[in-house]
mmCIF file of C-alpha atoms and ligand atoms in Angstrom:
data_model
loop_
_atom_site.group_PDB
_atom_site.id
_atom_site.type_symbol
_atom_site.label_atom_id
_atom_site.label_comp_id
_atom_site.label_asym_id
_atom_site.label_seq_id
_atom_site.Cartn_x
_atom_site.Cartn_y
_atom_site.Cartn_z
ATOM 1 C CA MET A 5 22.294 -5.000 -3.309
ATOM 2 C CA ILE A 6 19.633 -7.652 -3.020
ATOM 3 C CA ILE A 7 19.545 -11.133 -4.674
ATOM 4 C CA VAL A 8 16.207 -12.611 -5.140
ATOM 5 C CA MET A 9 16.464 -16.454 -5.502
ATOM 6 C CA ARG A 10 13.892 -18.276 -7.817
ATOM 7 C CA PRO A 11 11.224 -20.030 -5.942
ATOM 8 C CA ASP A 12 12.677 -23.323 -7.290
ATOM 9 C CA ALA A 13 16.188 -22.549 -6.243
ATOM 10 C CA ALA A 14 17.905 -25.402 -4.518
ATOM 11 C CA GLU A 15 19.905 -24.960 -1.224
ATOM 12 C CA LEU A 16 23.266 -25.576 -3.074
ATOM 13 C CA ASP A 17 22.260 -22.640 -5.350
ATOM 14 C CA LEU A 18 21.819 -20.407 -2.340
ATOM 15 C CA GLN A 19 25.107 -21.672 -0.799
ATOM 16 C CA ALA A 20 27.039 -20.768 -4.097
ATOM 17 C CA VAL A 21 25.452 -17.192 -3.805
ATOM 18 C CA THR A 22 26.538 -16.900 -0.114
ATOM 19 C CA ASP A 23 29.986 -18.478 -0.760
ATOM 20 C CA LEU A 24 30.657 -15.862 -3.438
ATOM 21 C CA ILE A 25 29.553 -13.004 -1.315
ATOM 22 C CA ALA A 26 31.844 -14.330 1.490
ATOM 23 C CA SER A 27 34.779 -14.609 -1.022
ATOM 24 C CA LEU A 28 34.390 -10.907 -1.897
ATOM 25 C CA ALA A 29 34.596 -9.918 1.755
ATOM 26 C CA LEU A 30 31.026 -8.896 1.742
ATOM 27 C CA THR A 31 28.227 -9.929 4.148
ATOM 28 C CA ALA A 32 25.132 -11.891 3.152
ATOM 29 C CA HIS A 33 21.910 -11.514 5.022
ATOM 30 C CA VAL A 34 19.484 -14.277 4.037
ATOM 31 C CA SER A 35 15.705 -13.939 4.613
ATOM 32 C CA ARG A 36 13.623 -16.883 3.803
ATOM 33 C CA GLY A 37 10.114 -15.869 2.808
ATOM 34 C CA ALA A 38 7.171 -18.036 2.177
ATOM 35 C CA GLU A 39 7.623 -17.707 -1.593
ATOM 36 C CA ARG A 40 11.212 -16.841 -2.144
ATOM 37 C CA THR A 41 14.442 -16.446 -0.442
ATOM 38 C CA ILE A 42 16.204 -13.084 -0.655
ATOM 39 C CA VAL A 43 19.825 -12.303 -0.004
ATOM 40 C CA GLY A 44 20.797 -8.986 1.105
ATOM 41 C CA VAL A 45 24.447 -8.070 0.327
ATOM 42 C CA VAL A 46 26.150 -5.494 2.573
ATOM 43 C CA GLY A 47 29.586 -4.009 2.120
ATOM 44 C CA ALA A 48 31.352 -1.724 -0.499
ATOM 45 C CA PRO A 49 32.117 -3.925 -3.485
ATOM 46 C CA ASP A 50 35.061 -2.518 -5.845
ATOM 47 C CA ASP A 51 32.971 -2.680 -9.104
ATOM 48 C CA LYS A 52 29.149 -2.990 -8.477
ATOM 49 C CA GLU A 53 28.170 -3.241 -12.183
ATOM 50 C CA MET A 54 30.494 -6.423 -12.508
ATOM 51 C CA LEU A 55 29.056 -7.840 -9.361
ATOM 52 C CA LEU A 56 25.523 -7.392 -10.413
ATOM 53 C CA ALA A 57 26.298 -9.123 -13.647
ATOM 54 C CA GLN A 58 28.376 -11.916 -11.808
ATOM 55 C CA PHE A 59 25.413 -12.815 -9.232
ATOM 56 C CA ALA A 60 22.798 -12.670 -12.184
ATOM 57 C CA GLN A 61 24.456 -15.589 -13.951
ATOM 58 C CA LEU A 62 24.411 -17.896 -10.793
ATOM 59 C CA ASP A 63 22.029 -20.741 -11.004
ATOM 60 C CA GLY A 64 18.764 -20.271 -8.950
ATOM 61 C CA VAL A 65 19.113 -16.492 -9.205
ATOM 62 C CA GLU A 66 15.853 -14.782 -10.353
ATOM 63 C CA SER A 67 17.080 -11.205 -10.196
ATOM 64 C CA VAL A 68 19.754 -8.901 -8.646
ATOM 65 C CA VAL A 69 18.437 -5.470 -7.449
ATOM 66 C CA PRO A 70 20.747 -2.564 -6.675
ATOM 67 C CA ILE A 71 19.377 -0.626 -3.741
ATOM 68 C CA SER A 72 20.491 3.141 -3.584
ATOM 69 C CA ARG A 73 18.609 4.012 -0.417
ATOM 70 C CA SER A 74 20.638 4.416 2.847
ATOM 71 C CA TYR A 75 18.633 1.679 4.488
ATOM 72 C CA LYS A 76 18.644 -1.549 2.465
ATOM 73 C CA LEU A 77 17.604 -4.778 4.345
ATOM 74 C CA VAL A 78 14.527 -2.992 5.732
ATOM 75 C CA SER A 79 13.571 -1.397 2.453
ATOM 76 C CA ARG A 80 10.581 -2.516 0.593
ATOM 77 C CA GLU A 81 12.717 -3.997 -2.050
ATOM 78 C CA GLY A 82 14.805 -5.704 0.380
ATOM 79 C CA ARG A 83 12.173 -8.494 0.807
ATOM 80 C CA GLY A 84 9.487 -9.671 -1.865
ATOM 81 C CA GLU A 85 6.876 -9.629 0.817
ATOM 82 C CA ARG A 86 5.583 -8.043 3.963
ATOM 83 C CA THR A 87 7.231 -9.291 6.989
ATOM 84 C CA ILE A 88 4.854 -10.824 9.608
ATOM 85 C CA VAL A 89 6.423 -10.603 12.987
ATOM 86 C CA ARG A 90 5.222 -13.777 15.119
ATOM 87 C CA VAL A 91 5.433 -12.936 18.737
ATOM 88 C CA ARG A 92 4.065 -16.355 19.898
ATOM 89 C CA ASP A 93 1.336 -18.879 19.192
ATOM 90 C CA GLY A 94 -1.507 -16.901 17.337
ATOM 91 C CA ILE A 95 -0.132 -13.471 18.167
ATOM 92 C CA ALA A 96 1.566 -11.595 15.119
ATOM 93 C CA PHE A 97 2.092 -8.163 13.704
ATOM 94 C CA GLY A 98 1.625 -7.565 9.905
ATOM 95 C CA GLY A 99 -1.012 -10.256 9.144
ATOM 96 C CA ALA A 100 -4.670 -9.680 8.397
ATOM 97 C CA GLU A 101 -5.573 -9.635 12.065
ATOM 98 C CA LEU A 102 -4.373 -6.481 14.143
ATOM 99 C CA ALA A 103 -2.164 -6.870 17.297
ATOM 100 C CA VAL A 104 -3.243 -4.739 20.323
ATOM 101 C CA ALA A 105 -1.008 -4.159 23.207
ATOM 102 C CA ALA A 106 -2.668 -2.543 26.028
ATOM 103 C CA GLY A 107 -1.684 -1.896 29.888
ATOM 104 C CA PRO A 108 -0.290 0.674 32.086
ATOM 105 C CA CYS A 109 2.558 3.098 31.346
ATOM 106 C CA SER A 110 4.440 1.686 34.491
ATOM 107 C CA VAL A 111 4.087 -1.496 36.311
ATOM 108 C CA GLU A 112 3.257 -0.400 39.915
ATOM 109 C CA SER A 113 1.935 -3.585 41.709
ATOM 110 C CA ARG A 114 0.848 -7.154 41.227
ATOM 111 C CA GLU A 115 -2.873 -6.135 41.776
ATOM 112 C CA GLN A 116 -2.709 -3.397 39.213
ATOM 113 C CA LEU A 117 -1.354 -5.674 36.566
ATOM 114 C CA GLN A 118 -3.798 -8.617 37.289
ATOM 115 C CA ALA A 119 -6.733 -6.291 37.100
ATOM 116 C CA THR A 120 -5.637 -4.601 33.882
ATOM 117 C CA ALA A 121 -4.577 -7.911 31.967
ATOM 118 C CA GLY A 122 -7.812 -9.630 32.785
ATOM 119 C CA ALA A 123 -9.778 -6.700 31.650
ATOM 120 C CA VAL A 124 -7.878 -5.846 28.313
ATOM 121 C CA ALA A 125 -7.933 -9.559 27.521
ATOM 122 C CA ARG A 126 -11.584 -9.642 27.867
ATOM 123 C CA ALA A 127 -11.787 -6.521 25.751
ATOM 124 C CA GLY A 128 -9.878 -8.180 22.997
ATOM 125 C CA ALA A 129 -6.180 -7.052 23.426
ATOM 126 C CA ASN A 130 -3.564 -9.814 22.760
ATOM 127 C CA LEU A 131 -0.368 -8.343 24.476
ATOM 128 C CA LEU A 132 0.051 -6.752 27.746
ATOM 129 C CA ARG A 133 2.229 -3.586 27.995
ATOM 130 C CA GLY A 134 3.889 -2.185 30.962
ATOM 131 C CA GLY A 135 7.230 -0.538 31.838
ATOM 132 C CA ALA A 136 9.332 -2.094 34.482
ATOM 133 C CA PHE A 137 12.365 0.041 33.403
ATOM 134 C CA LYS A 138 11.067 3.568 32.825
ATOM 135 C CA PRO A 139 12.806 6.343 30.730
ATOM 136 C CA ARG A 140 11.871 9.438 33.033
ATOM 137 C CA THR A 141 12.786 12.926 32.249
ATOM 138 C CA SER A 142 13.457 13.507 35.762
ATOM 139 C CA PRO A 143 15.838 11.385 37.735
ATOM 140 C CA TYR A 144 13.595 11.898 40.835
ATOM 141 C CA ALA A 145 10.491 10.438 39.103
ATOM 142 C CA PHE A 146 9.401 6.798 39.529
ATOM 143 C CA GLN A 147 11.909 4.699 37.682
ATOM 144 C CA GLY A 148 9.956 1.406 37.709
ATOM 145 C CA LEU A 149 10.101 -1.774 39.685
ATOM 146 C CA GLY A 150 12.811 -3.472 37.789
ATOM 147 C CA GLU A 151 12.922 -7.343 37.786
ATOM 148 C CA GLU A 152 9.976 -7.397 40.252
ATOM 149 C CA GLY A 153 7.851 -5.512 37.837
ATOM 150 C CA LEU A 154 8.899 -8.003 35.042
ATOM 151 C CA LYS A 155 7.705 -10.962 37.126
ATOM 152 C CA TYR A 156 4.215 -9.259 37.471
ATOM 153 C CA LEU A 157 3.955 -8.641 34.102
ATOM 154 C CA ARG A 158 4.822 -12.151 33.102
ATOM 155 C CA ALA A 159 2.355 -13.725 35.758
ATOM 156 C CA ALA A 160 -0.482 -11.434 34.959
ATOM 157 C CA ALA A 161 -0.083 -11.871 31.075
ATOM 158 C CA ASP A 162 0.121 -15.744 31.390
ATOM 159 C CA THR A 163 -3.061 -16.076 33.467
ATOM 160 C CA ALA A 164 -4.648 -13.692 30.915
ATOM 161 C CA GLY A 165 -3.244 -15.662 27.934
ATOM 162 C CA LEU A 166 -1.500 -12.534 26.671
ATOM 163 C CA ALA A 167 2.099 -11.897 25.332
ATOM 164 C CA VAL A 168 4.266 -9.287 27.237
ATOM 165 C CA VAL A 169 5.811 -6.091 25.782
ATOM 166 C CA THR A 170 8.105 -4.067 27.944
ATOM 167 C CA GLU A 171 10.863 -1.631 27.439
ATOM 168 C CA VAL A 172 14.503 -2.546 27.798
ATOM 169 C CA LEU A 173 16.344 0.892 28.690
ATOM 170 C CA ASP A 174 20.025 -0.255 29.075
ATOM 171 C CA VAL A 175 22.368 -2.881 27.174
ATOM 172 C CA ARG A 176 23.077 -4.364 30.679
ATOM 173 C CA ASP A 177 19.477 -5.462 31.131
ATOM 174 C CA VAL A 178 18.733 -7.034 27.676
ATOM 175 C CA GLU A 179 19.206 -10.694 28.767
ATOM 176 C CA LEU A 180 17.127 -9.949 32.005
ATOM 177 C CA VAL A 181 14.267 -8.375 30.051
ATOM 178 C CA ALA A 182 14.308 -11.032 27.310
ATOM 179 C CA LYS A 183 13.913 -13.765 29.946
ATOM 180 C CA TYR A 184 10.279 -12.261 30.941
ATOM 181 C CA ALA A 185 9.290 -10.417 27.732
ATOM 182 C CA ASP A 186 8.049 -11.766 24.344
ATOM 183 C CA LEU A 187 8.595 -8.484 22.531
ATOM 184 C CA LEU A 188 11.493 -6.031 23.472
ATOM 185 C CA GLN A 189 10.521 -2.410 23.365
ATOM 186 C CA ILE A 190 13.172 0.201 22.497
ATOM 187 C CA GLY A 191 11.795 3.538 23.549
ATOM 188 C CA ALA A 192 11.685 6.770 21.887
ATOM 189 C CA ARG A 193 14.591 8.092 23.730
ATOM 190 C CA ASN A 194 16.786 5.202 22.673
ATOM 191 C CA MET A 195 15.935 4.924 19.080
ATOM 192 C CA GLN A 196 19.475 5.839 18.275
ATOM 193 C CA ASN A 197 21.294 4.144 21.090
ATOM 194 C CA PHE A 198 23.274 2.107 18.493
ATOM 195 C CA GLY A 199 24.991 -0.064 21.234
ATOM 196 C CA LEU A 200 21.429 -1.038 22.456
ATOM 197 C CA LEU A 201 20.240 -1.606 18.912
ATOM 198 C CA ARG A 202 23.215 -4.024 18.236
ATOM 199 C CA GLU A 203 22.416 -5.644 21.344
ATOM 200 C CA VAL A 204 18.806 -6.550 20.739
ATOM 201 C CA GLY A 205 19.943 -7.303 17.295
ATOM 202 C CA GLY A 206 21.634 -10.397 18.698
ATOM 203 C CA VAL A 207 18.584 -11.674 20.684
ATOM 204 C CA ARG A 208 16.014 -14.167 19.519
ATOM 205 C CA LYS A 209 13.119 -12.192 20.696
ATOM 206 C CA PRO A 210 11.240 -9.535 18.211
ATOM 207 C CA VAL A 211 11.853 -5.962 18.735
ATOM 208 C CA LEU A 212 9.395 -3.066 18.887
ATOM 209 C CA LEU A 213 11.289 0.190 17.898
ATOM 210 C CA LYS A 214 9.634 3.351 18.721
ATOM 211 C CA ARG A 215 10.238 6.408 16.579
ATOM 212 C CA GLY A 216 12.642 8.938 18.219
ATOM 213 C CA LEU A 217 11.207 12.288 19.694
ATOM 214 C CA SER A 218 12.502 14.122 16.605
ATOM 215 C CA ALA A 219 13.414 11.293 14.120
ATOM 216 C CA THR A 220 12.841 11.539 10.588
ATOM 217 C CA ILE A 221 11.522 8.565 8.867
ATOM 218 C CA GLU A 222 14.891 7.801 7.306
ATOM 219 C CA GLU A 223 16.671 7.996 10.567
ATOM 220 C CA TRP A 224 14.175 5.690 12.102
ATOM 221 C CA LEU A 225 14.528 3.152 9.236
ATOM 222 C CA MET A 226 18.280 3.373 9.668
ATOM 223 C CA ALA A 227 17.831 2.416 13.352
ATOM 224 C CA ALA A 228 15.695 -0.586 12.264
ATOM 225 C CA GLU A 229 18.592 -1.550 9.883
ATOM 226 C CA TYR A 230 21.015 -1.667 12.842
ATOM 227 C CA VAL A 231 18.868 -4.220 14.474
ATOM 228 C CA TYR A 232 18.266 -6.152 11.180
ATOM 229 C CA VAL A 233 21.852 -6.300 10.218
ATOM 230 C CA ALA A 234 22.859 -7.470 13.640
ATOM 231 C CA GLY A 235 20.740 -10.625 12.977
ATOM 232 C CA ASN A 236 17.340 -9.979 14.369
ATOM 233 C CA HIS A 237 14.811 -9.560 11.433
ATOM 234 C CA ASP A 238 11.735 -9.439 13.629
ATOM 235 C CA ILE A 239 11.160 -5.662 13.953
ATOM 236 C CA VAL A 240 7.740 -3.819 14.594
ATOM 237 C CA LEU A 241 7.978 -0.088 14.209
ATOM 238 C CA CYS A 242 5.895 2.156 16.450
ATOM 239 C CA GLU A 243 4.857 5.689 15.599
ATOM 240 C CA ARG A 244 4.480 7.467 18.851
ATOM 241 C CA GLY A 245 4.394 11.160 17.885
ATOM 242 C CA ILE A 246 7.073 13.690 17.306
ATOM 243 C CA ARG A 247 7.939 17.043 18.971
ATOM 244 C CA SER A 248 6.059 20.084 17.551
ATOM 245 C CA TYR A 249 5.577 23.659 18.084
ATOM 246 C CA ASP A 250 1.968 23.037 19.088
ATOM 247 C CA GLN A 251 1.371 22.699 22.855
ATOM 248 C CA SER A 252 -2.318 21.450 22.496
ATOM 249 C CA THR A 253 -1.122 17.849 22.436
ATOM 250 C CA ARG A 254 1.829 16.303 24.048
ATOM 251 C CA ASN A 255 3.408 15.151 20.622
ATOM 252 C CA LEU A 256 2.070 15.401 17.203
ATOM 253 C CA LEU A 257 1.073 12.017 16.165
ATOM 254 C CA ASP A 258 2.326 11.631 12.712
ATOM 255 C CA LEU A 259 -0.166 9.239 11.052
ATOM 256 C CA THR A 260 1.281 9.992 7.652
ATOM 257 C CA ALA A 261 4.059 7.760 8.744
ATOM 258 C CA VAL A 262 1.953 4.693 8.474
ATOM 259 C CA PRO A 263 1.225 4.884 4.673
ATOM 260 C CA VAL A 264 4.717 6.302 4.029
ATOM 261 C CA LEU A 265 6.428 3.213 5.928
ATOM 262 C CA ARG A 266 4.132 0.980 4.022
ATOM 263 C CA GLN A 267 5.732 2.231 0.795
ATOM 264 C CA LEU A 268 9.323 2.375 2.245
ATOM 265 C CA THR A 269 9.583 -0.850 4.278
ATOM 266 C CA HIS A 270 8.439 -4.494 4.556
ATOM 267 C CA LEU A 271 8.365 -4.254 8.426
ATOM 268 C CA PRO A 272 4.997 -3.846 10.158
ATOM 269 C CA VAL A 273 4.026 -0.610 11.616
ATOM 270 C CA ILE A 274 1.977 0.208 14.786
ATOM 271 C CA VAL A 275 0.687 3.332 16.488
ATOM 272 C CA ASP A 276 0.819 4.420 20.089
ATOM 273 C CA PRO A 277 -1.872 7.235 20.266
ATOM 274 C CA SER A 278 -1.397 7.579 24.198
ATOM 275 C CA HIS A 279 2.077 9.079 23.851
ATOM 276 C CA GLY A 280 1.192 10.533 20.406
ATOM 277 C CA THR A 281 -1.482 12.785 22.001
ATOM 278 C CA GLY A 282 -1.022 12.859 25.789
ATOM 279 C CA VAL A 283 -4.827 13.362 26.110
ATOM 280 C CA ARG A 284 -7.309 10.532 27.121
ATOM 281 C CA SER A 285 -10.019 11.787 24.999
ATOM 282 C CA LEU A 286 -7.814 11.720 21.937
ATOM 283 C CA VAL A 287 -6.739 8.263 22.161
ATOM 284 C CA ALA A 288 -9.851 6.559 20.813
ATOM 285 C CA PRO A 289 -10.205 8.803 17.761
ATOM 286 C CA MET A 290 -6.555 8.617 16.794
ATOM 287 C CA SER A 291 -6.725 4.813 17.403
ATOM 288 C CA LEU A 292 -9.538 4.466 14.841
ATOM 289 C CA ALA A 293 -7.631 6.733 12.449
ATOM 290 C CA ALA A 294 -4.384 4.705 12.811
ATOM 291 C CA VAL A 295 -6.212 1.589 11.868
ATOM 292 C CA ALA A 296 -7.915 3.240 8.971
ATOM 293 C CA ALA A 297 -4.591 4.477 7.786
ATOM 294 C CA GLY A 298 -3.326 1.012 7.644
ATOM 295 C CA ALA A 299 -1.585 0.427 10.877
ATOM 296 C CA ASP A 300 -1.044 -3.293 11.846
ATOM 297 C CA GLY A 301 -1.722 -2.550 15.405
ATOM 298 C CA LEU A 302 -2.030 -0.311 18.415
ATOM 299 C CA LEU A 303 0.021 0.143 21.735
ATOM 300 C CA VAL A 304 -2.389 1.789 24.305
ATOM 301 C CA GLU A 305 -1.944 2.867 27.886
ATOM 302 C CA VAL A 306 -4.729 1.541 30.092
ATOM 303 C CA HIS A 307 -4.923 1.860 33.916
ATOM 304 C CA PRO A 308 -7.468 0.632 36.444
ATOM 305 C CA ASN A 309 -7.524 3.998 38.122
ATOM 306 C CA PRO A 310 -5.757 6.520 35.936
ATOM 307 C CA ALA A 311 -6.043 9.317 38.648
ATOM 308 C CA ALA A 312 -3.744 7.328 40.775
ATOM 309 C CA ALA A 313 -1.305 6.224 38.010
ATOM 310 C CA LYS A 314 2.459 6.745 38.925
ATOM 311 C CA SER A 315 3.108 7.933 35.206
ATOM 312 C CA ASP A 316 0.924 9.114 32.427
ATOM 313 C CA GLY A 317 -2.285 9.127 34.051
ATOM 314 C CA PRO A 318 -3.792 11.850 31.932
ATOM 315 C CA GLN A 319 -3.383 9.857 28.627
ATOM 316 C CA SER A 320 -4.292 6.468 30.142
ATOM 317 C CA LEU A 321 -7.686 5.045 29.204
ATOM 318 C CA THR A 322 -9.867 3.331 32.137
ATOM 319 C CA LEU A 323 -10.671 -0.290 31.650
ATOM 320 C CA ALA A 324 -14.177 0.653 30.477
ATOM 321 C CA ASN A 325 -12.677 3.244 27.924
ATOM 322 C CA PHE A 326 -10.593 0.583 26.523
ATOM 323 C CA ALA A 327 -13.526 -1.946 26.138
ATOM 324 C CA ASP A 328 -15.457 0.805 24.529
ATOM 325 C CA LEU A 329 -12.598 1.573 22.106
ATOM 326 C CA MET A 330 -12.148 -2.157 20.992
ATOM 327 C CA ALA A 331 -15.849 -2.376 20.286
ATOM 328 C CA ARG A 332 -15.619 0.704 18.111
ATOM 329 C CA LEU A 333 -12.532 -0.602 16.485
ATOM 330 C CA ALA A 334 -13.988 -3.658 14.988
ATOM 331 C CA PRO A 335 -16.000 -2.075 12.164
ATOM 332 C CA VAL A 336 -13.143 0.238 11.231
ATOM 333 C CA ALA A 337 -10.773 -2.775 10.979
ATOM 334 C CA LEU A 338 -13.448 -4.634 8.872
ATOM 335 C CA ALA A 339 -13.785 -1.639 6.487
ATOM 336 C CA VAL A 340 -9.982 -1.603 5.706
ATOM 337 C CA GLY A 341 -9.787 -5.399 5.317
ATOM 338 C CA ARG A 342 -8.525 -6.261 8.769
ATOM 339 C CA ALA A 343 -9.890 -7.830 11.794
ATOM 340 C CA LEU A 344 -9.524 -7.490 15.685
ATOM 341 C CA PRO A 345 -7.120 -9.977 17.132
ATOM 342 C CA ALA A 346 -8.623 -13.603 16.824
ATOM 343 C CA ARG A 347 -9.017 -13.816 20.506
ATOM 344 C CA ALA A 348 -11.137 -10.698 20.550
ATOM 345 C CA VAL A 349 -13.488 -12.455 18.150
ATOM 346 C CA ALA A 350 -13.589 -15.489 20.342
ATOM 347 C CA ALA A 351 -14.275 -13.465 23.504
HETATM 348 C C1 LIG B 401 6.422 3.791 26.841
HETATM 349 O O1 LIG B 401 5.678 3.372 25.891
HETATM 350 O O2 LIG B 401 6.350 3.216 27.956
HETATM 351 C C2 LIG B 401 7.112 4.870 26.545
HETATM 352 C C3 LIG B 401 8.108 5.421 27.348
HETATM 353 O O3 LIG B 401 7.034 5.493 25.314
HETATM 354 P P1 LIG B 401 8.087 6.414 24.602
HETATM 355 O O4 LIG B 401 9.349 5.697 24.456
HETATM 356 O O5 LIG B 401 7.420 6.324 23.129
HETATM 357 O O6 LIG B 401 8.099 7.768 25.073
HETATM 358 MN MN1 LIG B 402 3.897 6.241 29.320
#
């Protein structure tokens, strides 16, 4: 159930609502929006009807909305407005401006990161991506540089004025990754790692939650609910393709998920056309399509020399490809009432 407070509700009214929730052994999740505060109530009350009436009578309460969906706090009804996830000064997901994260699949060296960060920043990206902890199918494949990689990421991003998004693979590394990253990525293979979801739910850094390889949209939103209910409300969803029978692309990029999610959740949604297609030549067209479909941003793999990449070279754009993509993205963004990241306009 969601309790919507009136715009003029006092702090004491809110307190009375959360006190009543606590006295019933239920849990309150307060989200303060620009207009209104909304209280999500989680738990299994004995008599739902009576409870609805009881809350509706309290001072400052505008309405009480029962939510029958399995995910509640991340549902569209769970918040009166779209969530804008602010990563840091001027970098946000879900506003009028898009957020664009670009960088290599894996962090390989200081030089690779510096070359990439400078170029993607000039082309208009506002976040630098790169994996320091890599989820590889084979235990013999390159596993990432670990903390050394995080240091290269942070340094290159700071020089170029970018924020950092990088994957955290293991509960034991959450604190370490959070020390260097601005946005914590939960990869497709970990979408239902509930221990990891709970752990990042307790961190004060936003989370980028990728869709699982074969996850339904409902399972994905339930995964987001784990993070939300654990206390972290800054969640960005990332569509990255799902398994299909068709072998012509690495995955089947489900762009339908973008408008579907806009109907089902208040959380921002971005698209990763690199893992979504696995094919360099398909990354630009699917990026344009993603923005046209309403995505709040993109996550794109870019490498100074894709042929020499330690992972995902075939789907990585060159620095020049990426600059070209950003130039082509601007009119598409404009056509759907969005804009490139502000720094892209300034550059
Ligand atoms: C990545 O973005 O680096 C990655 C490994 O993606 P995914 O989890 O979507 O496979
Ligand atoms: Mn990759």
